[in-house]
Coordinates of C-alpha atoms and ligand atoms in Angstrom, one line a residue:
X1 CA 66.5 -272.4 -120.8
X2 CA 68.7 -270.5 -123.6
X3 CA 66.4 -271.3 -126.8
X4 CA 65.0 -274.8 -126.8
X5 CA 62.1 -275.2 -129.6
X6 CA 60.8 -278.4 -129.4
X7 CA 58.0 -279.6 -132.6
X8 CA 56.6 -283.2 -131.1
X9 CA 54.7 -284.8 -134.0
X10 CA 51.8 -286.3 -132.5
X11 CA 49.7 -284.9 -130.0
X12 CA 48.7 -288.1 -128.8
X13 CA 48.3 -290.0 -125.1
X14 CA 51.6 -290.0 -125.2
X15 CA 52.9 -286.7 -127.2
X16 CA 50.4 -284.2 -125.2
X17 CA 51.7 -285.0 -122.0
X18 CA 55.7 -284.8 -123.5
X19 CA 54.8 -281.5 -125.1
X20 CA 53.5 -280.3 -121.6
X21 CA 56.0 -281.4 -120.0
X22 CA 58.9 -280.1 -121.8
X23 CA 57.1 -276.7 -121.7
X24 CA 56.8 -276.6 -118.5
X25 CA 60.1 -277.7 -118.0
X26 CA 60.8 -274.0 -120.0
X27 CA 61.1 -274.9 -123.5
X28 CA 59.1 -273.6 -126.5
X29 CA 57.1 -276.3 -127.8
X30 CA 54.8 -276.8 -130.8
X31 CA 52.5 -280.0 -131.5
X32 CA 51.8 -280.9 -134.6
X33 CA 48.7 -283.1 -135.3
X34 CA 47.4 -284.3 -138.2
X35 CA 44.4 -283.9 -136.4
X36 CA 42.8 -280.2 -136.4
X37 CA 40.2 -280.6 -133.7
X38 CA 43.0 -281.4 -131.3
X39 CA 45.7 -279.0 -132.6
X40 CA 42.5 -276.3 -132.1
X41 CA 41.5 -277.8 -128.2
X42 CA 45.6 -277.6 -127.4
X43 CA 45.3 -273.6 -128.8
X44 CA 42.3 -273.0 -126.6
X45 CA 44.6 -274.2 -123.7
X46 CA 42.2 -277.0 -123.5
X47 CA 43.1 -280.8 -122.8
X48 CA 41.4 -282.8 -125.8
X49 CA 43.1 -286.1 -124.0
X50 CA 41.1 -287.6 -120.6
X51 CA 42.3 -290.2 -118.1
X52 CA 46.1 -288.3 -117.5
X53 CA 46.0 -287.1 -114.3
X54 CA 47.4 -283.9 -114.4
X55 CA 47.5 -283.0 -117.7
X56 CA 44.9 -280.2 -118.0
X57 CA 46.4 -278.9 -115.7
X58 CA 50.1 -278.9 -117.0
X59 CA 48.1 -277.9 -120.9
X60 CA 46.8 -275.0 -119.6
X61 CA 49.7 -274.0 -117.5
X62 CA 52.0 -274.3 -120.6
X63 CA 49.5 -272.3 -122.7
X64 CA 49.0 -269.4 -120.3
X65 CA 52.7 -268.8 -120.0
X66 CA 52.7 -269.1 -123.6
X67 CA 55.1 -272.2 -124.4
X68 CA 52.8 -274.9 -125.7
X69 CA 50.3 -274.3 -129.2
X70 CA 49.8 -276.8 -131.8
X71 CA 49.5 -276.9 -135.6
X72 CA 48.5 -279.3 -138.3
X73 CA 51.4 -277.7 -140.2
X74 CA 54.5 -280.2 -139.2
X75 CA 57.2 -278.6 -142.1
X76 CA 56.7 -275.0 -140.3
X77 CA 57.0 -276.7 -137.1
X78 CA 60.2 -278.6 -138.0
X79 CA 61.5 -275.8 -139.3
X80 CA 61.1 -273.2 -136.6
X81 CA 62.4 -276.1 -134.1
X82 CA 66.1 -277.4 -132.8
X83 CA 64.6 -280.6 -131.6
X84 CA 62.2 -282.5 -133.0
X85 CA 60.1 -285.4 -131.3
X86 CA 58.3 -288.2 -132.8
X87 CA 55.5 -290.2 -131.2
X88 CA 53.1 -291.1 -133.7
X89 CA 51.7 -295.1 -133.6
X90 CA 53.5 -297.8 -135.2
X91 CA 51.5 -300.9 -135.2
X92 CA 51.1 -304.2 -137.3
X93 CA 48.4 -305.2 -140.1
X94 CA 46.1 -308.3 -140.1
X95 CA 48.7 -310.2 -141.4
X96 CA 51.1 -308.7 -138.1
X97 CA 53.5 -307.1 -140.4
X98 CA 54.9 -304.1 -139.3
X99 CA 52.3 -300.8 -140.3
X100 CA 55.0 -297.7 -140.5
X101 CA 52.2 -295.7 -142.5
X102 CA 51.9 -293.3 -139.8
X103 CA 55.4 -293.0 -139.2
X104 CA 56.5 -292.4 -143.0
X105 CA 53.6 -290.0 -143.3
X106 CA 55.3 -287.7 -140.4
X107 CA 58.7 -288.6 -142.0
X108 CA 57.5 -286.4 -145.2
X109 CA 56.3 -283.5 -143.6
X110 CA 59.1 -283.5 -141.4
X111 CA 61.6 -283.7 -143.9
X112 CA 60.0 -281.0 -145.9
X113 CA 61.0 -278.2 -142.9
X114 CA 64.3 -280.0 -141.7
X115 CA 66.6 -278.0 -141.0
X116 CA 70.7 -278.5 -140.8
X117 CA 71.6 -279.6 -137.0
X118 CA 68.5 -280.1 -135.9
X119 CA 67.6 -283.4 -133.3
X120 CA 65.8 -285.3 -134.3
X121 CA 64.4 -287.8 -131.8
X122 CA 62.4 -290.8 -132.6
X123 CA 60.4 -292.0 -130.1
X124 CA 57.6 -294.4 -131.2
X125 CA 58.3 -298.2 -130.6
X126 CA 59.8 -299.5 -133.9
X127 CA 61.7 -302.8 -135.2
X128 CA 65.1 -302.9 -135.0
X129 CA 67.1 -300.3 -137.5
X130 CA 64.0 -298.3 -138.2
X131 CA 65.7 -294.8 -136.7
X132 CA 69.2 -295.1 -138.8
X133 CA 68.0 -297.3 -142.1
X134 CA 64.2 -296.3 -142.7
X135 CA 63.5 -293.0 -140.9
X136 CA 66.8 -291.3 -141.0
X137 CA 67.2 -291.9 -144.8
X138 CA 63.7 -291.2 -146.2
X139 CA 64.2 -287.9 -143.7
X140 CA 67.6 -287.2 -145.7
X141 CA 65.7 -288.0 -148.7
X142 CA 63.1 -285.9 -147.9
X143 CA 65.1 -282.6 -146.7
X144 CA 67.9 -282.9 -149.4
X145 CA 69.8 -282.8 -146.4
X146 CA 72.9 -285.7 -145.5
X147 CA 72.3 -287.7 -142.8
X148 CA 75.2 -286.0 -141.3
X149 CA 73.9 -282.8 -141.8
X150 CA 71.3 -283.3 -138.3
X151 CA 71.3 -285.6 -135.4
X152 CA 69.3 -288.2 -134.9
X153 CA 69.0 -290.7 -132.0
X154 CA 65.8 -293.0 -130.5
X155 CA 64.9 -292.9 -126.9
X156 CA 62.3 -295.5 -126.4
X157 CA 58.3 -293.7 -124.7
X158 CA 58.6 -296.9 -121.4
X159 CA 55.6 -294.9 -119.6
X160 CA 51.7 -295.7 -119.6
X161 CA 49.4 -293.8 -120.4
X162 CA 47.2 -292.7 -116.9
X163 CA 50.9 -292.7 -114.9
X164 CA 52.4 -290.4 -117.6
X165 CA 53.7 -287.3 -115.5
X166 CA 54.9 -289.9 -112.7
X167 CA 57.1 -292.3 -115.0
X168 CA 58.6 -289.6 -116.7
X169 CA 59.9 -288.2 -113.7
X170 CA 61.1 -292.2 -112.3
X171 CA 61.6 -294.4 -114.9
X172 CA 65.3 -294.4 -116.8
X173 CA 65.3 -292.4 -120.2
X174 CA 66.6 -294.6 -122.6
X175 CA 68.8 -292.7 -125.4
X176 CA 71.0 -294.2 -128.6
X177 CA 72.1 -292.0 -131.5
X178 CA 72.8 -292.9 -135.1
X179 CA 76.1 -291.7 -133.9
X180 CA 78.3 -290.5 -131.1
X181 CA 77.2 -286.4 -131.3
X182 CA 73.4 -287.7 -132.1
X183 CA 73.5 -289.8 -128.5
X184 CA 74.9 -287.1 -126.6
X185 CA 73.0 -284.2 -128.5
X186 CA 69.8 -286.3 -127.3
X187 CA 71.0 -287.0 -124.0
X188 CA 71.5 -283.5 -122.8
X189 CA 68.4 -281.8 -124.6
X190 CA 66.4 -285.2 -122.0
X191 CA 68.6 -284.1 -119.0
X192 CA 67.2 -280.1 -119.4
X193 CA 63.1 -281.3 -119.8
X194 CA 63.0 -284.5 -117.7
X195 CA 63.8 -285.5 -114.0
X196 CA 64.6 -288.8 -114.2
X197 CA 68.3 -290.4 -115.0
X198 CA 68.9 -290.6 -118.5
X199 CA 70.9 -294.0 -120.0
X200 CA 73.1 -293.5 -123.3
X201 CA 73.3 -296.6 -124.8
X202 CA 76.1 -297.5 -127.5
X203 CA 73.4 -296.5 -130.4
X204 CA 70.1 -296.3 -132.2
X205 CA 69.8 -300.1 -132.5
X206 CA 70.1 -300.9 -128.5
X207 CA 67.8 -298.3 -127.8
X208 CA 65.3 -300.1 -130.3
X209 CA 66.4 -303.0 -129.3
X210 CA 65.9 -302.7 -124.9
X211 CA 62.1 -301.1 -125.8
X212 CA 61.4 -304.6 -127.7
X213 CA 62.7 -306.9 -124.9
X214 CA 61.5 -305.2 -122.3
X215 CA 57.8 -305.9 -124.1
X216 CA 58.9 -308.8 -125.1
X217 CA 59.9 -309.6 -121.4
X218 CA 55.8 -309.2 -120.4
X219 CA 54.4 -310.8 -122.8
X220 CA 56.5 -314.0 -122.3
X221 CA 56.5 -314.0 -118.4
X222 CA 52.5 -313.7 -119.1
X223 CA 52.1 -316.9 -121.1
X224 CA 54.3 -318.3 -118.5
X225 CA 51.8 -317.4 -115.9
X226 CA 48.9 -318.6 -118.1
X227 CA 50.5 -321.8 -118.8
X228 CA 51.2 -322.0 -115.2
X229 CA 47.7 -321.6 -114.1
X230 CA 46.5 -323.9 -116.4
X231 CA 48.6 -326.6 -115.2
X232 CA 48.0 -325.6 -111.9
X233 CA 44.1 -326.3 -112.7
X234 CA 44.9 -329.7 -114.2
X235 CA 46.9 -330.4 -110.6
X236 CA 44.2 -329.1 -108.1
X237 CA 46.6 -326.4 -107.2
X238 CA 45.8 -322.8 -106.3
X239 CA 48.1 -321.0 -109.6
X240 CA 48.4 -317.9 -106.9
X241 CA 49.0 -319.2 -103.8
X242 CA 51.6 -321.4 -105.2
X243 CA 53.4 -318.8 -107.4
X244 CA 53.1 -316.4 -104.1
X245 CA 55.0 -318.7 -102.2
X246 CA 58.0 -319.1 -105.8
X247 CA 58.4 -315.4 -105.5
X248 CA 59.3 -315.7 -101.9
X249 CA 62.8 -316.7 -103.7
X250 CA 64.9 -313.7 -104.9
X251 CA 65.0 -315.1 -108.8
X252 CA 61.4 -315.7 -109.2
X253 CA 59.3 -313.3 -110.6
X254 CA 56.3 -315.3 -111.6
X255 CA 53.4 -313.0 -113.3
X256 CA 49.9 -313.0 -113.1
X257 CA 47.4 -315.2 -115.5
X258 CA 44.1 -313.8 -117.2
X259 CA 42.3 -313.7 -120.2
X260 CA 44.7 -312.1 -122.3
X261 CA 47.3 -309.4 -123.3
X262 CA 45.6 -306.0 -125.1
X263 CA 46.4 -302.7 -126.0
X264 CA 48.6 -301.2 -129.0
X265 CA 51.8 -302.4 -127.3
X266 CA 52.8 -305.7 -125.4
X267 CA 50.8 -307.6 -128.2
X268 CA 52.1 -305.9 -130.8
X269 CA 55.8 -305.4 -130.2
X270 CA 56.9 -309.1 -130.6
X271 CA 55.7 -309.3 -134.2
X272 CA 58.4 -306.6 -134.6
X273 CA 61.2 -309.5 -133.7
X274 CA 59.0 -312.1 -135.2
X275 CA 59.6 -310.7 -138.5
X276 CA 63.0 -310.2 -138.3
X277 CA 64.1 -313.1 -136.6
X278 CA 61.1 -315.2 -135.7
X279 CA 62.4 -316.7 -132.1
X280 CA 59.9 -319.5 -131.5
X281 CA 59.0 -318.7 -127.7
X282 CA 58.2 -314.8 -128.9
X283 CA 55.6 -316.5 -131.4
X284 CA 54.4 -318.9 -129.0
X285 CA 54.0 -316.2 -126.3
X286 CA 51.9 -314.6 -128.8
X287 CA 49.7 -318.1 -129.4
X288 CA 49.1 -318.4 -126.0
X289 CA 48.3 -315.2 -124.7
X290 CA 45.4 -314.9 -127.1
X291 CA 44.4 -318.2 -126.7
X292 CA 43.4 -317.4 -123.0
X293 CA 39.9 -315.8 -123.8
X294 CA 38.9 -318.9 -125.7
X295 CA 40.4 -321.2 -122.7
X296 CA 38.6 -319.2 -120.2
X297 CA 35.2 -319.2 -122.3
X298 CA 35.1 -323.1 -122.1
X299 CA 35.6 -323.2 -118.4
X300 CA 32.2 -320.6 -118.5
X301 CA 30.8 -323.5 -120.6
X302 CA 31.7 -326.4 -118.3
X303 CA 29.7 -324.5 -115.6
X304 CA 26.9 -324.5 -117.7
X305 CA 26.8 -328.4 -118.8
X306 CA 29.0 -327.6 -121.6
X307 CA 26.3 -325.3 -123.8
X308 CA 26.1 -321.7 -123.7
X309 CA 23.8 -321.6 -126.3
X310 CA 21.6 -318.5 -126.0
X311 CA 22.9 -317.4 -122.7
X312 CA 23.2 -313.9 -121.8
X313 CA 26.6 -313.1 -120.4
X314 CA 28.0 -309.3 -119.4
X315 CA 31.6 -308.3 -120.3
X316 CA 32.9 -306.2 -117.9
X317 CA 35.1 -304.2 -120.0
X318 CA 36.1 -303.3 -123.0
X319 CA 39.2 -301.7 -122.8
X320 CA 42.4 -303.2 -122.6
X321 CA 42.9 -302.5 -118.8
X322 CA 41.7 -301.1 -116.1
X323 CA 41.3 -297.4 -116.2
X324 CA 42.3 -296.7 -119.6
X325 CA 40.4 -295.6 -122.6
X326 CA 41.8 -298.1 -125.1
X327 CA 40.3 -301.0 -126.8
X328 CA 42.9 -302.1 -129.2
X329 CA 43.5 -305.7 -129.6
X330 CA 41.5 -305.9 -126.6
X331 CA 40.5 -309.1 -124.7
X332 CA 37.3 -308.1 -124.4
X333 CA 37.5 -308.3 -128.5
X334 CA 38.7 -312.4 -127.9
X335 CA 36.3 -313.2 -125.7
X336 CA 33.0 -311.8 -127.4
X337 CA 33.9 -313.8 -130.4
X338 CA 34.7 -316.9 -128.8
X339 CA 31.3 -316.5 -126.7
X340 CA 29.2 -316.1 -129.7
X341 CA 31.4 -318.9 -131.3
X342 CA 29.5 -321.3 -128.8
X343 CA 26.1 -319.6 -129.3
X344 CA 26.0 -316.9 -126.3
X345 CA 24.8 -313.6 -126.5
X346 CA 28.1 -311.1 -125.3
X347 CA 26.7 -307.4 -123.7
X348 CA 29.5 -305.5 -123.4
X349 CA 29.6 -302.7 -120.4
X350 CA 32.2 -300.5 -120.0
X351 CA 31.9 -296.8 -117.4
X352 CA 34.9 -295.4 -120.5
X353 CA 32.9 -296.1 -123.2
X354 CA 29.5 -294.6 -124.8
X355 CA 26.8 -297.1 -126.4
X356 CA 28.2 -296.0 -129.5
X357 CA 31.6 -296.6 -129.0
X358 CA 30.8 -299.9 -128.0
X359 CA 28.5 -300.6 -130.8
X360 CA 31.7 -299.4 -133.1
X361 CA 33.6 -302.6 -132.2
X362 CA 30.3 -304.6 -133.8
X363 CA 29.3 -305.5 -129.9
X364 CA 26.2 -304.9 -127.8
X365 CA 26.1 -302.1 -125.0
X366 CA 24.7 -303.0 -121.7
X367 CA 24.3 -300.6 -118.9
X368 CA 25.2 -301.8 -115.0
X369 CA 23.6 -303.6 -113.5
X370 CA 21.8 -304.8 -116.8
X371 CA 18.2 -303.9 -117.9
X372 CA 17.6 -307.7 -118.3
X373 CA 18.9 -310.7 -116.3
X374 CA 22.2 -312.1 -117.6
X375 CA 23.3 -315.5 -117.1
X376 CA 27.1 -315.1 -116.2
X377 CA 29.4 -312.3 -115.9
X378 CA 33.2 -311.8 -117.4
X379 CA 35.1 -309.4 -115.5
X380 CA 37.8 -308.7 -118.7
X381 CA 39.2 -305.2 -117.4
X382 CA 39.9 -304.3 -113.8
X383 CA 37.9 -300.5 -113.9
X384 CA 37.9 -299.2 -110.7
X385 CA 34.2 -298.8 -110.3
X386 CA 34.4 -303.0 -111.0
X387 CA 36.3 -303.2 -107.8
X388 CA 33.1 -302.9 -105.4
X389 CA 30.9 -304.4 -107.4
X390 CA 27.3 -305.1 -106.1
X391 CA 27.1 -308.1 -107.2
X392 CA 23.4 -308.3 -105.8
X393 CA 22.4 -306.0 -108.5
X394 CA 23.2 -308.9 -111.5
X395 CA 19.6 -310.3 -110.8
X396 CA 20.2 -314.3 -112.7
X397 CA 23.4 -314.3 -112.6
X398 CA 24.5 -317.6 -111.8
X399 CA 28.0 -317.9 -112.6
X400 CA 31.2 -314.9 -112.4
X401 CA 34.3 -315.6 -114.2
X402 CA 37.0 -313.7 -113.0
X403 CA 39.3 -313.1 -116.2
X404 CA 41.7 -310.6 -113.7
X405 CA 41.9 -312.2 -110.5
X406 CA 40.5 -309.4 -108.5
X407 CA 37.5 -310.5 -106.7
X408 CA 37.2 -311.7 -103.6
X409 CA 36.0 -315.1 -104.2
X410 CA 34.2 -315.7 -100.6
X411 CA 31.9 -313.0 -101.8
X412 CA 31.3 -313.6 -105.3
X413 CA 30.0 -317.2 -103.5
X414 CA 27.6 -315.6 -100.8
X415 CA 25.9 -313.4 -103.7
X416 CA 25.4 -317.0 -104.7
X417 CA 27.4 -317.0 -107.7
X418 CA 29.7 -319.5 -109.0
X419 CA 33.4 -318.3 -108.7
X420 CA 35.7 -319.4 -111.8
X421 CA 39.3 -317.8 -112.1
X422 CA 42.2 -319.1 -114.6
X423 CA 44.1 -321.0 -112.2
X424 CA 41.9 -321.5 -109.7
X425 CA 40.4 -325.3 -110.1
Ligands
NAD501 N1 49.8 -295.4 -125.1 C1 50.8 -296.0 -124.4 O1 50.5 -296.4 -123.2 C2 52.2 -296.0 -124.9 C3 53.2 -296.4 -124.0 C4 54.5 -296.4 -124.4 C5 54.9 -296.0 -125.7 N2 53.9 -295.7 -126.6 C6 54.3 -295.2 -127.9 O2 53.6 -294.1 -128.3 C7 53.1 -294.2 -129.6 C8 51.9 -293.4 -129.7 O3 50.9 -293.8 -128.8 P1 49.7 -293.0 -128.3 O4 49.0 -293.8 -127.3 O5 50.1 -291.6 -128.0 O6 48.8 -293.0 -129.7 P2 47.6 -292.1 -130.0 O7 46.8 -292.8 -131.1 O8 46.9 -291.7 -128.8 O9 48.2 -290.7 -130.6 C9 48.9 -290.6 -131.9 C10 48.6 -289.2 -132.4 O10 49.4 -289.1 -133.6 C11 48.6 -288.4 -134.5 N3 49.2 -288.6 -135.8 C12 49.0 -289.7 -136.6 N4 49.7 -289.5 -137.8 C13 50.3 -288.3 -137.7 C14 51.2 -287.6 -138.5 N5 51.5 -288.1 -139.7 N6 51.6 -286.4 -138.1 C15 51.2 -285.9 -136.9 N7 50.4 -286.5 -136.1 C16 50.0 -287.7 -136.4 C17 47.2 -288.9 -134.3 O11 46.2 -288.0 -134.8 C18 47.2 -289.0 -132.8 O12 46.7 -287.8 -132.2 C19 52.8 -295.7 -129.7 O13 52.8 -296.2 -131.0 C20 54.0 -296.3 -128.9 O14 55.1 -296.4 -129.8 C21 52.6 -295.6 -126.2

């Protein structure tokens, strides 16, 4: 690969496994954290991030053949680079405006080492016009430079985290410059370290644009679904057998209900279009998904006469989903608060999670099965040692609510539980 340095500014769940993956694709690469710990772990050729399958592996591959080390020193990075990646986290504030803190903090120390024709590739979620009008000026700004003087272009980061390596290599590579050389600048540098097929769009503000929708797209189909099941309650309908039986029809694509959207991106990337132009079924998306734990919560209290004063009930989960080490806007957050709204007492479980990191969210850390009898159990996040549960072991338990609509209902009954699911009457 004739002479591809490649600086990607934050060495997160996301930028590790791009780093590694460019390197190993040949290029020289450099993270840049603002964290030391992990810039020092990536130098050891040691994987500071768990849960990616394959990514020690490709970390200490890349660092044996010498193409991957990290710094906290972003300006020498950007200037000793010809592309430069950005995947720090963009998120909102309580008030879910639009946080680019982390972003314009990169921004500076990137500009500081910019050099002229350098790519510059933003890749963390954004609102509309954020590459072109906020991060290519201040980075002009910043470096003295014009913005004419380096490419810049946004590709949007569509893969999860725990499937990394896998959707890189299957899922389209999105791509629109500030102008025609930035898009194509972008899109060749993508075709030399990725497999997959990469789509140049017309510019910057389509690229921005297809990430949003496509979130946007869940989060909607979601409190679809939810609305759905509910209804489907209300009518003595099974929500999943019916919608089964919709999606037997090519234009259907009916989602599944639960307790909630989490994480740091489906429920965060419509606030991005809220605030610009504040499309009522975005919002109301947004109202119902989180209304779900609260929803599901009362259907726990029906089962128990309507009170759930002092009762004892287990969260299964406190991640965001299944698998993943992530508890940002999580569910599991929701539904806590709306149990101790009616007087229960939430224990929180989670195999991800220490005691302490559980105790960090303000919540109480249970082990499984629990030391003491609980009186109902949440299953909130789909871990995959929650898939063959023995339920035998929740000694009291009298009533499971499942909040994902993974457990096989027969057997939650002959461990002589109460089944509830959202949709299911
Ligand atoms: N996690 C996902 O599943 C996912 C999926 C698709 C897209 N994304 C996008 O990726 C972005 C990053 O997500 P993530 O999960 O990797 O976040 P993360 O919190 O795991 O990692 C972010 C990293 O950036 C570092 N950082 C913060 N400020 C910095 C700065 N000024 N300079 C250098 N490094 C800095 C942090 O120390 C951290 O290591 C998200 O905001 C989103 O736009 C994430």
């Amino acid at each position: 690969m004739p002479d591809l340095r490649v600086a990607v500014v934050g060495l997160g769940k996301i930028g590790l496994p791009l780093a590694a993956q460019y390197a190993v694709k040949g290029a020289s690469v450099i993270g840049c954290d603002i964290n030391p710990e992990v810039a020092g772990a990536v130098n050891a050729g040691a994987c500071p991030i768990g849960g990616e399958p394959g990514l020690p592996e490709a970390v200490a591959q890349a660092h044996a053949a010498g193409r991957l080390r990290a710094t906290t020193d972003t300006p020498a990075a950007a200037a000793e680079s010809n592309v430069v990646v950005v995947i720090v986290r963009v998120g909102i504030d309580e008030a879910n405006h639009t946080d680019l803190s982390n972003l314009d903090a990169a921004t500076k120390a990137i500009a500081r080492g910019l050099r002229p024709d350098t790519l510059v590739i933003l890749e963390s979620t954004v609102p509309v016009g954020v590459t072109r009008s906020h991060f290519g000026r201040r980075l002009a700004e910043g470096s003295g430079l014009s913005l004419t003087d380096f490419r810049l272009a946004y590709s949007p980061e569509r893969v999860s985290s725990g499937t990394m390596f896998r959707d890189l290599a299957t899922y389209p590579k999105v791509v629109g410059g500030i102008d025609a050389a930035s898009g194509e600048a972008a899109r060749a540098f993508y075709e030399q370290v990725l497999d997959a097929e990469v789509l140049l769009v017309a510019d910057a503000e389509t690229a921005e644009f297809a990430k949003l929708a496509e979130s946007i797209y869940r989060d909607v189909n979601i409190a679809l679904a939810n609305e759905l099941a509910i209804a489907a309650e209300a009518l003595g309908v099974s929500y999943k057998a019916a919608a089964a039986a919709s999606n037997s029809q090519p234009y259907s694509h009916l989602h599944a209900p639960g307790l909630g959207v989490g994480g740091h991106c489906i429920p965060v990337y419509p606030y991005f279009l809220i605030e610009a132009s504040g499309q009522p079924i975005v919002s109301l998306s947004r109202q119902i998904n989180d209304s779900m734990a609260a929803y599901a919560v009362d259907k726990l209290a029906a089962a128990f006469d309507g009170n759930l004063a002092g009762r004892r009930v287990l969260i299964l989960g406190l991640a965001y989903r299944g698998g993943v080490k992530e508890a940002t806007l999580s569910s599991a957050l929701l539904v806590a608060d709306a149990l101790r709204q009616r007087g229960a007492r939430p224990l929180i479980h989670d195999p991800l999670f220490t005691a302490t990191e559980i105790e960090s969210y303000g919540l109480e850390a249970a082990d499984l099965p629990p030391s003491e009898p609980v009186d109902a159990v949440i299953l909130q996040a789909l871990h995959p040692e929650y898939k063959d549960l023995d339920l035998s072991a929740l000694k009291g338990c009298r009533v499971f609510l499942d909040g994902r609509g993974a457990m096989d209902h027969a057997r939650v009954q002959a461990a002589g539980m109460r089944y509830i699911g959202i949709g299911v009457g």
